[in-house]
Coordinates of C-alpha atoms in Angstrom, one line a residue:
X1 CA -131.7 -198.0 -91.9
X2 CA -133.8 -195.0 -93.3
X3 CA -133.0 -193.5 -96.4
X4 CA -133.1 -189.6 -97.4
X5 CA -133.4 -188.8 -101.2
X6 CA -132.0 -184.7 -102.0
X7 CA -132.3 -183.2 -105.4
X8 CA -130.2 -180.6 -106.5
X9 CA -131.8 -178.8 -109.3
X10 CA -129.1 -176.5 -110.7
X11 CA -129.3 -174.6 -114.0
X12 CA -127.9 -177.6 -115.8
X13 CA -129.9 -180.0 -114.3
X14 CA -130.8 -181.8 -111.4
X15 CA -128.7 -184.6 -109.4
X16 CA -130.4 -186.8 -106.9
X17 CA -128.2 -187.9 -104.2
X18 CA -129.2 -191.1 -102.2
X19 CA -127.7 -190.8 -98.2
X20 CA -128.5 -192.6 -95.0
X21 CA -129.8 -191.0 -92.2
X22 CA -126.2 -190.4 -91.2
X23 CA -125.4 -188.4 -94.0
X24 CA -123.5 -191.0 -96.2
X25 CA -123.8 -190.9 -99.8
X26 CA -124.8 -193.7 -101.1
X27 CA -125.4 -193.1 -104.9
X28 CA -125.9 -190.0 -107.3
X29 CA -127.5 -189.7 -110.6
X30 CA -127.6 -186.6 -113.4
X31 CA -130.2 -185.6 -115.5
X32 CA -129.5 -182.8 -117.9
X33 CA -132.2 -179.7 -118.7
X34 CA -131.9 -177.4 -121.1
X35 CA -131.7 -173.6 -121.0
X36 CA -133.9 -171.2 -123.7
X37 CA -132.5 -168.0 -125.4
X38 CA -135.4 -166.7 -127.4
X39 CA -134.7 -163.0 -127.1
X40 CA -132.1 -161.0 -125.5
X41 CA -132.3 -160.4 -121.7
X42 CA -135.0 -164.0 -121.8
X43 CA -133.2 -166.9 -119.9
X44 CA -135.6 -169.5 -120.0
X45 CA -136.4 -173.2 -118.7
X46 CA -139.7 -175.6 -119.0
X47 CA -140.9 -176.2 -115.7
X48 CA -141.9 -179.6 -116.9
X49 CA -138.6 -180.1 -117.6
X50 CA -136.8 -179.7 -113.8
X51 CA -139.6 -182.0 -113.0
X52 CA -139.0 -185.1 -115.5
X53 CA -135.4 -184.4 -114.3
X54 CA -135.9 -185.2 -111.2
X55 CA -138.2 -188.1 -112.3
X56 CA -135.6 -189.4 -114.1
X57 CA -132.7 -189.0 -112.0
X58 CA -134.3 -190.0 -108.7
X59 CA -135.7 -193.3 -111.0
X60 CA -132.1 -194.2 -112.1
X61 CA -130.7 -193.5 -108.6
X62 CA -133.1 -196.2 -106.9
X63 CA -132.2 -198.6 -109.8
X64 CA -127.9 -198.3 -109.6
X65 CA -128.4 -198.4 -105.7
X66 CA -130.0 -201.2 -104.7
X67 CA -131.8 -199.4 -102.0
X68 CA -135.5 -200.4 -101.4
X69 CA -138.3 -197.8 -102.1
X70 CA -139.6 -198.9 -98.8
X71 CA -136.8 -197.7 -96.9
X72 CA -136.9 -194.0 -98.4
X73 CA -137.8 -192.1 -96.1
X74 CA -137.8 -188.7 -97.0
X75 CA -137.6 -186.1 -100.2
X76 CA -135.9 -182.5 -99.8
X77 CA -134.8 -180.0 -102.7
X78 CA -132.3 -177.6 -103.4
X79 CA -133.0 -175.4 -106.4
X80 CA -131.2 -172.3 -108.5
X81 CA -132.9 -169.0 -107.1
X82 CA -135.2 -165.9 -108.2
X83 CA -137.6 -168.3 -110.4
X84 CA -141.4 -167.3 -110.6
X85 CA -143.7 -170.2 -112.3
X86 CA -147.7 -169.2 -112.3
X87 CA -149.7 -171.6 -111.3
X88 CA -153.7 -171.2 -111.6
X89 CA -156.3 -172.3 -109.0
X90 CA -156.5 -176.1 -110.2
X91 CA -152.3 -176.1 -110.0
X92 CA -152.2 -176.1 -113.4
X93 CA -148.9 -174.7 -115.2
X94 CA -149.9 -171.4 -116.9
X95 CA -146.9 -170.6 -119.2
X96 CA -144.8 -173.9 -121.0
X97 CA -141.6 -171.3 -120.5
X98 CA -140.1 -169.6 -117.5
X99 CA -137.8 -167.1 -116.6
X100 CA -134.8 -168.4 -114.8
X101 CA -132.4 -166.5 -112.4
X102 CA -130.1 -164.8 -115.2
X103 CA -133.1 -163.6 -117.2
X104 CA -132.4 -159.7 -116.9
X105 CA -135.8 -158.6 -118.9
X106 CA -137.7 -157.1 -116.3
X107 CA -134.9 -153.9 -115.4
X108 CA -137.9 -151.5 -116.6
X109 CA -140.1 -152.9 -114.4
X110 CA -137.2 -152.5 -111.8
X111 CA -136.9 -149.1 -112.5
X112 CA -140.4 -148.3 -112.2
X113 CA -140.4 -149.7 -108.7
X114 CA -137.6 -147.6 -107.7
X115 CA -139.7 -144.6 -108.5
X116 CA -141.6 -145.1 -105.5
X117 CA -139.1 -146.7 -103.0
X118 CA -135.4 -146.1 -102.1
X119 CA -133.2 -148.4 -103.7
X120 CA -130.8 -148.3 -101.1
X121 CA -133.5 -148.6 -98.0
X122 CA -134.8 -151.8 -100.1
X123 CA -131.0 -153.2 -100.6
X124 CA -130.3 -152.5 -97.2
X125 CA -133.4 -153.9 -96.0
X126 CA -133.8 -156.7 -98.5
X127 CA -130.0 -158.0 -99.0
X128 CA -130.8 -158.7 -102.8
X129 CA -127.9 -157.5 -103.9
X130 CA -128.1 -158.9 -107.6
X131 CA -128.9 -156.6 -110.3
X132 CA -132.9 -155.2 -109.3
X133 CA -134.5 -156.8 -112.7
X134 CA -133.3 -160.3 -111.6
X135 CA -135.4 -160.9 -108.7
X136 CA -138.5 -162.6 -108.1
X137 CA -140.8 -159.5 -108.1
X138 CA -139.9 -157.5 -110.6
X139 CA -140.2 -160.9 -113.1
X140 CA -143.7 -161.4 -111.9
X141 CA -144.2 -157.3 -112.5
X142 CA -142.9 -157.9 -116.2
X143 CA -145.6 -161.1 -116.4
X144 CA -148.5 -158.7 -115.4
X145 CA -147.7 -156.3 -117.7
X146 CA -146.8 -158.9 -120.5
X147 CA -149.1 -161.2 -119.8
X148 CA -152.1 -159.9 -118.6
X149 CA -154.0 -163.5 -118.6
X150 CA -151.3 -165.4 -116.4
X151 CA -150.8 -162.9 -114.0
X152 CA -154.6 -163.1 -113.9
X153 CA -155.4 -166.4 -113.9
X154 CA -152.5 -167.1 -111.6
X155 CA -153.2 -168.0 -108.1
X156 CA -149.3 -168.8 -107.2
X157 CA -145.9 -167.7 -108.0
X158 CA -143.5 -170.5 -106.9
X159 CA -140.0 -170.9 -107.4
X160 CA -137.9 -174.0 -108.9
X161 CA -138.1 -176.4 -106.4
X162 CA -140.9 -175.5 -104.6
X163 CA -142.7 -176.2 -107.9
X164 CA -140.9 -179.5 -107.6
X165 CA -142.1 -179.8 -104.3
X166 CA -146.1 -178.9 -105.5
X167 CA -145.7 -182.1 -108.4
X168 CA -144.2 -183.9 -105.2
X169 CA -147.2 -183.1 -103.1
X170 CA -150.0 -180.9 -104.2
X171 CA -148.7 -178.4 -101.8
X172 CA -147.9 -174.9 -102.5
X173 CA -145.5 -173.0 -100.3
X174 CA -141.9 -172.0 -100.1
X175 CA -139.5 -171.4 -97.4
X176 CA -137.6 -168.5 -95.5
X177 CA -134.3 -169.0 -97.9
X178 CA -136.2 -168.9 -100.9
X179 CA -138.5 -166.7 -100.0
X180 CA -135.6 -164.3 -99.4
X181 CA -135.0 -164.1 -103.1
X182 CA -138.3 -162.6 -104.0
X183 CA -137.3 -159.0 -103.9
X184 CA -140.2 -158.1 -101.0
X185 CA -138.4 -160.5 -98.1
X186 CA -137.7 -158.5 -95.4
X187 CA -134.5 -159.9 -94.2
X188 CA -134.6 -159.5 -90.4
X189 CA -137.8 -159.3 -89.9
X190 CA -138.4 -162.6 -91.9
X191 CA -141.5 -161.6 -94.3
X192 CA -142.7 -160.6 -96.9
X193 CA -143.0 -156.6 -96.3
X194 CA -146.4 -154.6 -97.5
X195 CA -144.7 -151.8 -98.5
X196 CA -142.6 -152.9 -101.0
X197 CA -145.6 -155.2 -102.5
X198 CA -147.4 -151.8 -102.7
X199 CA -145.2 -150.4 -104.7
X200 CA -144.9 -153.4 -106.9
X201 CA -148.9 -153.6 -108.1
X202 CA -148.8 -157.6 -107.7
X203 CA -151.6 -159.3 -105.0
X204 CA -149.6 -160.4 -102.3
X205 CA -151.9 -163.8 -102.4
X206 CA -150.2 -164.7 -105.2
X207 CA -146.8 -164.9 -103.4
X208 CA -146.1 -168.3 -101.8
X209 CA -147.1 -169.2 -97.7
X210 CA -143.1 -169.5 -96.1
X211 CA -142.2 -172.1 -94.6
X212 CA -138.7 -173.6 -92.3
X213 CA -137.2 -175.2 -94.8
X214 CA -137.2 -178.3 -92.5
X215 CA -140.6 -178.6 -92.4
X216 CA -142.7 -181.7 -93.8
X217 CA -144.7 -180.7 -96.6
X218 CA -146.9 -183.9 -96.9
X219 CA -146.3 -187.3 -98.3
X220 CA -146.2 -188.0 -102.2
X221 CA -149.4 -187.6 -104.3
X222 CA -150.6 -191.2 -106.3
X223 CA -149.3 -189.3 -109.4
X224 CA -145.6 -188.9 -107.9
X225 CA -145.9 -192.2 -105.9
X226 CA -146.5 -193.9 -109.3
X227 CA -143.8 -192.3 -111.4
X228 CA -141.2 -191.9 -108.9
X229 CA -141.5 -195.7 -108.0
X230 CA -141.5 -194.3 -104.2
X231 CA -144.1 -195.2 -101.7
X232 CA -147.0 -192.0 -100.6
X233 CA -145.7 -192.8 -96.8
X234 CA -142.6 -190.5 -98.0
X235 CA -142.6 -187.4 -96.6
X236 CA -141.3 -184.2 -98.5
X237 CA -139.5 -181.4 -97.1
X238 CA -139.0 -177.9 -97.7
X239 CA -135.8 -177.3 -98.5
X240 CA -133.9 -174.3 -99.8
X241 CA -132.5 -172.6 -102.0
X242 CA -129.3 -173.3 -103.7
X243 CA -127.1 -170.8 -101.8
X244 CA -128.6 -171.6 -98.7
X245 CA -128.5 -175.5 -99.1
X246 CA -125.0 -175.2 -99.9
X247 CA -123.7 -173.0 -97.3
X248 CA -125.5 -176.2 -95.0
X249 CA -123.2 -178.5 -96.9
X250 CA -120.8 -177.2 -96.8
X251 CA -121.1 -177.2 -92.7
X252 CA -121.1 -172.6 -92.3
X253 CA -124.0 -173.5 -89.7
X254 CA -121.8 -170.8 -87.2
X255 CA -121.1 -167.1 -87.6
X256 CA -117.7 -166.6 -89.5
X257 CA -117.4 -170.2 -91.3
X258 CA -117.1 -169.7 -94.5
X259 CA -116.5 -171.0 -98.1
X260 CA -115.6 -170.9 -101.5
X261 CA -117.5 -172.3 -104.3
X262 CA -115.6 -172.7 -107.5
X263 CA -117.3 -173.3 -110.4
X264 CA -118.4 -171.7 -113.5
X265 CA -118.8 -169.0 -111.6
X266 CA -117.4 -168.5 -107.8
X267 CA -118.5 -166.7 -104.9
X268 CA -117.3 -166.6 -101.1
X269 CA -120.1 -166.9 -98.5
X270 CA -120.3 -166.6 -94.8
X271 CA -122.6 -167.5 -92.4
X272 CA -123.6 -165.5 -89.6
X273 CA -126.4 -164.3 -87.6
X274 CA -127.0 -160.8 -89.3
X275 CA -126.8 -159.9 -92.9
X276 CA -123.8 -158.7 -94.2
X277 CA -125.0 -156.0 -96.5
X278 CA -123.0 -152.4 -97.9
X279 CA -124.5 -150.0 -100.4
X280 CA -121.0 -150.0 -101.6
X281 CA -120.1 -153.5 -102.7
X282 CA -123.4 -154.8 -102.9
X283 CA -123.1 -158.3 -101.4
X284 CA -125.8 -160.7 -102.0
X285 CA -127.9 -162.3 -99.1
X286 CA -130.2 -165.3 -98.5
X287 CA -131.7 -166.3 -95.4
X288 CA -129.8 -169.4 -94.4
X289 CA -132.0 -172.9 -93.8
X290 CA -130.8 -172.5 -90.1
X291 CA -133.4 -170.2 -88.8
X292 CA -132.4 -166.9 -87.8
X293 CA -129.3 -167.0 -89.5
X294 CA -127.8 -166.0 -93.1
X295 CA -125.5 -166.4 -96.0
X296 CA -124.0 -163.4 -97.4
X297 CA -122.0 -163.7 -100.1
X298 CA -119.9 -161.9 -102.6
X299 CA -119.0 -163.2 -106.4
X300 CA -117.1 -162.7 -109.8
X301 CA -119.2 -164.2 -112.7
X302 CA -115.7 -165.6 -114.4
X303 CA -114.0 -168.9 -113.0
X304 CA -114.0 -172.2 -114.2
X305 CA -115.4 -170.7 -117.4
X306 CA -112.4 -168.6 -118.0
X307 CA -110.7 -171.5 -117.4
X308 CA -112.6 -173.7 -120.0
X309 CA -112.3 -170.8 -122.4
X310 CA -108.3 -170.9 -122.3
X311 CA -108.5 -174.6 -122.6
X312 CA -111.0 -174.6 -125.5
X313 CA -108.6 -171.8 -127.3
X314 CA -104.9 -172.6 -126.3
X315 CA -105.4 -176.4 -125.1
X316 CA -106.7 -178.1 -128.2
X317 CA -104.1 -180.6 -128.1
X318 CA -104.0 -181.0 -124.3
X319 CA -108.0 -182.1 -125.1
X320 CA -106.5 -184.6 -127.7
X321 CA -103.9 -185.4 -124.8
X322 CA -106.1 -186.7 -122.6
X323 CA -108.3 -188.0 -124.7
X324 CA -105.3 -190.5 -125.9
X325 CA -104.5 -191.1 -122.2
X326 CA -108.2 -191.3 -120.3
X327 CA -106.8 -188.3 -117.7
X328 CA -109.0 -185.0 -117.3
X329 CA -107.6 -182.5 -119.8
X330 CA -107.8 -180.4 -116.5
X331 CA -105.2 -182.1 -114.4
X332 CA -103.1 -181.9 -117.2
X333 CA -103.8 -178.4 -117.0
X334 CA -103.0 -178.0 -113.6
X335 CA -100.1 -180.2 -114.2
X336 CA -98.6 -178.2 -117.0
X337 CA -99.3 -174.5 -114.8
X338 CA -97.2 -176.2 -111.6
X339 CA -93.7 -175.8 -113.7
X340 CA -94.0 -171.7 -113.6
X341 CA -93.0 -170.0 -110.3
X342 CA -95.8 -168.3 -108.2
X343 CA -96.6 -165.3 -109.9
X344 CA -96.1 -167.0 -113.2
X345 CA -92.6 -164.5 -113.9
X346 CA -94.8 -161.5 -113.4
X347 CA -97.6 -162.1 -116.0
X348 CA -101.3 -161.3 -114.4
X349 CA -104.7 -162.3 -116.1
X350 CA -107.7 -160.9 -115.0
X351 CA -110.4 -163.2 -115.2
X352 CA -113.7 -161.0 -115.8
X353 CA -114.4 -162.7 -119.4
X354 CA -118.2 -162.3 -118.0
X355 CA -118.3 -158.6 -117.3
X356 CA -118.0 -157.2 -113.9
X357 CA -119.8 -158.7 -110.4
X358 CA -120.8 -155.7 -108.2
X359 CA -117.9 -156.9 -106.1
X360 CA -115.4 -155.6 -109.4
X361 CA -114.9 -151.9 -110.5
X362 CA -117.4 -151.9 -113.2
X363 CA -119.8 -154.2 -114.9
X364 CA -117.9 -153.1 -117.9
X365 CA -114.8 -154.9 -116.8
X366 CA -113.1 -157.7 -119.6
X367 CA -110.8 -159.9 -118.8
X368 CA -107.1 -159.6 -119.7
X369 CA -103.4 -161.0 -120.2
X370 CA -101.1 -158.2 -118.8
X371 CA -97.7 -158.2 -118.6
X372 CA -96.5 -160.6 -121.7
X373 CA -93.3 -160.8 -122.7
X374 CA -91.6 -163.1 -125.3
X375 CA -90.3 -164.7 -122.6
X376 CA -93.3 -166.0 -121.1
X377 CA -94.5 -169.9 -121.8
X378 CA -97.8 -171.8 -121.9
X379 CA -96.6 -172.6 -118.1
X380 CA -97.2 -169.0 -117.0
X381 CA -100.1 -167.9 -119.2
X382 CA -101.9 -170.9 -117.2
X383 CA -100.2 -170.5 -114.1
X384 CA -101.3 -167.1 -114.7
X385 CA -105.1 -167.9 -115.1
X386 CA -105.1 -170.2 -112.0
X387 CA -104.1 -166.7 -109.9
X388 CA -106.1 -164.6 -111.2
X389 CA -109.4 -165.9 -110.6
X390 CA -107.7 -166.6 -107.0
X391 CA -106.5 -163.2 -106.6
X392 CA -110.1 -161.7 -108.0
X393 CA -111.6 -164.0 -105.7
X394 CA -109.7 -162.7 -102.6
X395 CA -110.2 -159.5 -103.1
X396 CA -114.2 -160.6 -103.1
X397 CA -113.0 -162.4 -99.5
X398 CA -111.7 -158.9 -98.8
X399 CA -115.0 -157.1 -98.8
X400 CA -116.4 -159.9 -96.4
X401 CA -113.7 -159.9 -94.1
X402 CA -113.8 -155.9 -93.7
X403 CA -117.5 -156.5 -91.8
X404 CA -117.4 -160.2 -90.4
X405 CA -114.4 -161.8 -88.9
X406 CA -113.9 -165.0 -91.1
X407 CA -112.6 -168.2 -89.8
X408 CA -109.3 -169.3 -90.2
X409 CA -109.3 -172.4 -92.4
X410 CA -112.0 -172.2 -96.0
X411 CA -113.7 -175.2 -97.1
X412 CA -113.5 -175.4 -101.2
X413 CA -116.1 -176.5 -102.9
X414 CA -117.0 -177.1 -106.6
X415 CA -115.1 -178.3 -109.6
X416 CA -112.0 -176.3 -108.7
X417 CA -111.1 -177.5 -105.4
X418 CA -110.5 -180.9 -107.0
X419 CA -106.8 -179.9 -108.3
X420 CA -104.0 -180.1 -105.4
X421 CA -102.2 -177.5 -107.4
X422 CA -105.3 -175.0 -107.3
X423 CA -106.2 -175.4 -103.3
X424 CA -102.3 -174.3 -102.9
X425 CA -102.3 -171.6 -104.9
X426 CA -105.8 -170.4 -103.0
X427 CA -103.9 -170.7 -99.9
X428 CA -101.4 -168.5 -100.5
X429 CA -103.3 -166.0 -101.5
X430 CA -106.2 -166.1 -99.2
X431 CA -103.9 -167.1 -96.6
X432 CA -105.7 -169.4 -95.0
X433 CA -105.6 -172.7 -94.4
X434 CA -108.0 -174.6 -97.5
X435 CA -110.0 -177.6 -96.8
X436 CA -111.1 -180.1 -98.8
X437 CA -113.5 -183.1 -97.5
X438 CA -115.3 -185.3 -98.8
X439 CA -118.5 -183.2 -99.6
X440 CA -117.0 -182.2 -102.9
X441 CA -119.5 -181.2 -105.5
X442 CA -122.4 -182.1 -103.4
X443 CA -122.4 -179.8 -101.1
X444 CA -126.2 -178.3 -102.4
X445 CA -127.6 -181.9 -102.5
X446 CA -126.1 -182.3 -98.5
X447 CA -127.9 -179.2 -97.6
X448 CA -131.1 -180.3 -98.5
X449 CA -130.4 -183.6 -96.9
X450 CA -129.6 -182.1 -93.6
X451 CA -133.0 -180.1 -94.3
X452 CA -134.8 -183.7 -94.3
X453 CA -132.8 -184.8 -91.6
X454 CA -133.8 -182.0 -89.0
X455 CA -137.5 -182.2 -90.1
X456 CA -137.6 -186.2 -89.5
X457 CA -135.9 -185.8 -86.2
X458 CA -132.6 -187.9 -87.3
X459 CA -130.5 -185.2 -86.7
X460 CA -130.8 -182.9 -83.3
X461 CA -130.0 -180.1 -85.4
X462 CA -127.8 -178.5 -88.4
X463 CA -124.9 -178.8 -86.5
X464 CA -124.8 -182.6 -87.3
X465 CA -123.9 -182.1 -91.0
X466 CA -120.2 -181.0 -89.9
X467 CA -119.5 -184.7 -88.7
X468 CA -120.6 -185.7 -92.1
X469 CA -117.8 -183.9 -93.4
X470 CA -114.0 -186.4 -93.6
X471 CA -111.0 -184.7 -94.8
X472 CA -109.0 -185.1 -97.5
X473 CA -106.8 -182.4 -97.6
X474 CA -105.2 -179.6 -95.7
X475 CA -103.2 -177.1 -97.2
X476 CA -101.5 -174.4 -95.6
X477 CA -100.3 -171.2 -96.7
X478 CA -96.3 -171.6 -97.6
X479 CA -94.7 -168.6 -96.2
X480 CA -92.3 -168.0 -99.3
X481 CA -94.7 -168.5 -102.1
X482 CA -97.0 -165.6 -99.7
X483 CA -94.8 -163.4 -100.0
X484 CA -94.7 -163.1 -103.2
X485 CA -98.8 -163.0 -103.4
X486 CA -98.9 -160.1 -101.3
X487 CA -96.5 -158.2 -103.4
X488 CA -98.7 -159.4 -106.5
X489 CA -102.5 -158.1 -105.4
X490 CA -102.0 -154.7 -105.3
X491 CA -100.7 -154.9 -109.2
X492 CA -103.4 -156.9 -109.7
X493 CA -106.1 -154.7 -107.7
X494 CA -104.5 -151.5 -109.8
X495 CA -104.6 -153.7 -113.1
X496 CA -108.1 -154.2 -112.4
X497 CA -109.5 -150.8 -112.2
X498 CA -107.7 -150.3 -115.6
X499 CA -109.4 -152.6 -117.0
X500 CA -112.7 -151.5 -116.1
X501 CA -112.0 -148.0 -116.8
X502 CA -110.5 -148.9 -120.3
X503 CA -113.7 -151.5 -120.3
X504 CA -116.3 -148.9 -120.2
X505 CA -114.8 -146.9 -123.1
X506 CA -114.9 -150.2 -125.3
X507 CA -118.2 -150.4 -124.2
X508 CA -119.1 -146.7 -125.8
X509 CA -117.4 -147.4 -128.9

């Protein structure tokens, strides 16, 4: 029996996932890192950081498993997108700091690019349909224009876990789903596109060679050997990035499958063999780690933390609750919300505590109780919060659904699909059935370990990874409780363009 080590290297840290060849998971360990604020707009993180993490994490896995270093055969990543790490001639680490994904502090340099090209030919072209100044590119712009010496010195921009992947081997390269983050990916065309790196000022040579992401990348360098505790026989693989890795876990290897990932944030994504892109709605694409396909995706940037905000305001005791009785204050959350009726007696919450996702009316939107009466009890205000990020998130599936045909049943992934009470109430809203397997949270760590698996020849192809998946549960839309859904979204559609509106005129105050 070979073994295949995955790291998923998210913004709070990286988990390393032990599995067999098969796909069963044998062990996982956490390691935490820490995110930087030291101006506004500047989300940062210490490269060195993601890659004691996965030191640590993959160190501890081998030690709780049992498993012999010996029969690990294999390495492949998963890591959180739009990253851009210099890296000078001799691989050394040019900057201690680096911007992550949310760091919006290049939109000037954006803007400047946008002099020169169309934004909408380079969405539509592109897929990055994340605010401009996030993306790879434009960060990279801000560094040469910043920080003259880096961008100088620098011979190679690489991303989060391809810089993994370079401490891992001494290799330096990325693949097509990362890649397709940079901001100068051409989406069908599958390259990096001259025009656009014209227009940009930065030296294409400093952008990473792409690779499949289930191509070998070499074995282990005596550095990594030694600290990892792994043998230099292990082979590393290319991997992808989170979206894409996770849309392979989650088994949407076929046009139309889809899925819904519910965590801090949530998003919807569909696999299929064109990108889903509309100048209006703006969703988001990566190239998918099967080749020639993609994930498009749309999102709201309020779930599970509008959520955790009501239980850290209007739960304190329910925390004290389950402290006293070991349970997850959250499934006495759940618990409490299953005693009001569906459509919690007519009160709605809008769940946009983050501001608006290009999906929603305006990036202005806040988030909302509407409809409170005296009436009303704890039941329904969290009844009420359990819908709404359902019913925002359906209106997201909405946009998808308008230009792909989804599939009939949606796998649930993330924190969320753990409560019973949730998956039903997602079911009669999305109406459709909602799955839940045994994948669970590691849906990101699975894709990279199908990405191993496919390199290594253990698995035919990508395809493998849905017999990996057993279910749990099943639930099916109840055809009473729908009814009253369907009545319910266009309120809360109409409630939700209030908000924005009345949103953007806070926001000029």
């Amino acid at each position: 029996m070979k073994y295949i080590l995955a790291y998923d290297l998210g913004t709070g840290g990286t988990k390393a996932c032990l599995y067999t060849q098969e796909g069963r998971l044998c062990a996982s360990e956490f390691a935490s890192v820490k995110t930087y604020y030291p101006r506004e707009k500047f989300h940062e993180q210490r490269p060195e950081d993601w890659w004691h993490s996965v030191v640590r994490s993959v160190r501890q896995l081998l030690q709780s498993s049992g498993v012999a270093p010996s029969d690990v055969a294999a390495i492949a990543g998963s890591g959180h997108s739009l990253g851009a790490v210099p890296l000078g001639e001799d691989g050394r680490l040019l900057t201690e700091y680096c911007p992550i994904w949310s760091d919006s502090r290049a939109e000037a340099q954006a803007a400047r690019f946008f002099q020169s090209v169309s934004e909408g030919d380079w969405y539509l072209q592109t897929g990055c349909g994340f605010p401009a100044g996030l993306y790879t590119i434009f960060k990279i712009m801000w560094i040469q224009e910043h920080q003259p010496d880096v961008y100088r010195q620098a011979a190679c921009f690489l991303g989060t876990k391809d810089y993994v992947n370079f401490r891992l081997t001494g290799v330096a390269a990325t693949d097509h789903s990362y890649a397709s983050g940079s901001g100068v990916y051409l989406a069908t065309a599958r390259r990096y596109e001259p025009r656009f790196l014209r227009a940009s000022g930065v030296d294409p040579a400093k952008l990473p060679r792409i690779l499949e992401s289930s191509e070998v990348l070499g074995g282990l360098t005596e550095e990594a050997s030694a600290l990892l505790g792994l043998p230099r026989s292990v082979q590393v693989v290319a991997g992808g990035v989170d979206n894409a890795c996770m849309a392979t876990g989650a088994a949407c290897v076929s046009d139309g499958a889809a899925y819904t990932s519910l965590g801090t944030s949530a998003w919807i994504a569909v696999a299929s063999h064109q990108p889903i892109v509309s100048l209006d709605k703006r969703p988001y694409v990566f190239a998918h780690c099967v080749p020639g396909m993609f994930v498009s995706a749309t999102s709201i940037f309020s779930a599970g933390n509008s959520l955790r905000w009501v239980k850290n305001t209007l739960c304190l005791d329910l925390l004290a609750q389950a402290e006293q009785s070991g349970k997850d204050v959250y499934d006495i959350i759940t618990e409490i919300a299953s005693h009001s009726p569906a459509g919690a007696n007519k009160l709605l919450f809008n769940p946009s505590l983050a501001g608006g996702s290009c999906a929603e009316p305006s990036p202005d939107i806040r988030g909302a109780l509407l409809g409170l009466t005296l009436g009303h009890t704890r039941s329904d205000v969290l009844r009420a919060v359990l819908e709404g990020i359902a019913m925002n998130l359906r209106l997201s599936m909405d946009i998808l659904s308008k230009m792909v045909p989804l599939a009939e049943e949606m796998l649930l992934v993330g924190g969320g699909g753990k409560s019973a009470v949730w998956r039903q109430i997602f079911a009669d809203i999305y109406e459709k059935t909602i799955l839940e397997t045994n994948v669970g949270q590691d849906a990101g760590s699975l894709g990279a370990m199908a990405c191993a698996a496919v390199g290594l020849g253990f698995w035919p192809g990508y395809e493998s990874v849905q017999g990996v998946h057993q279910l749990r549960s099943r639930c099916t839309p109840a055809r009473e409780t729908q009814s009253v859904y369907r009545a319910l979204l266009p309120v809360f559609q109409q409630a939700a363009s209030m908000q924005a509106e009345l949103g953007e005129r806070l926001a000029r105050l």
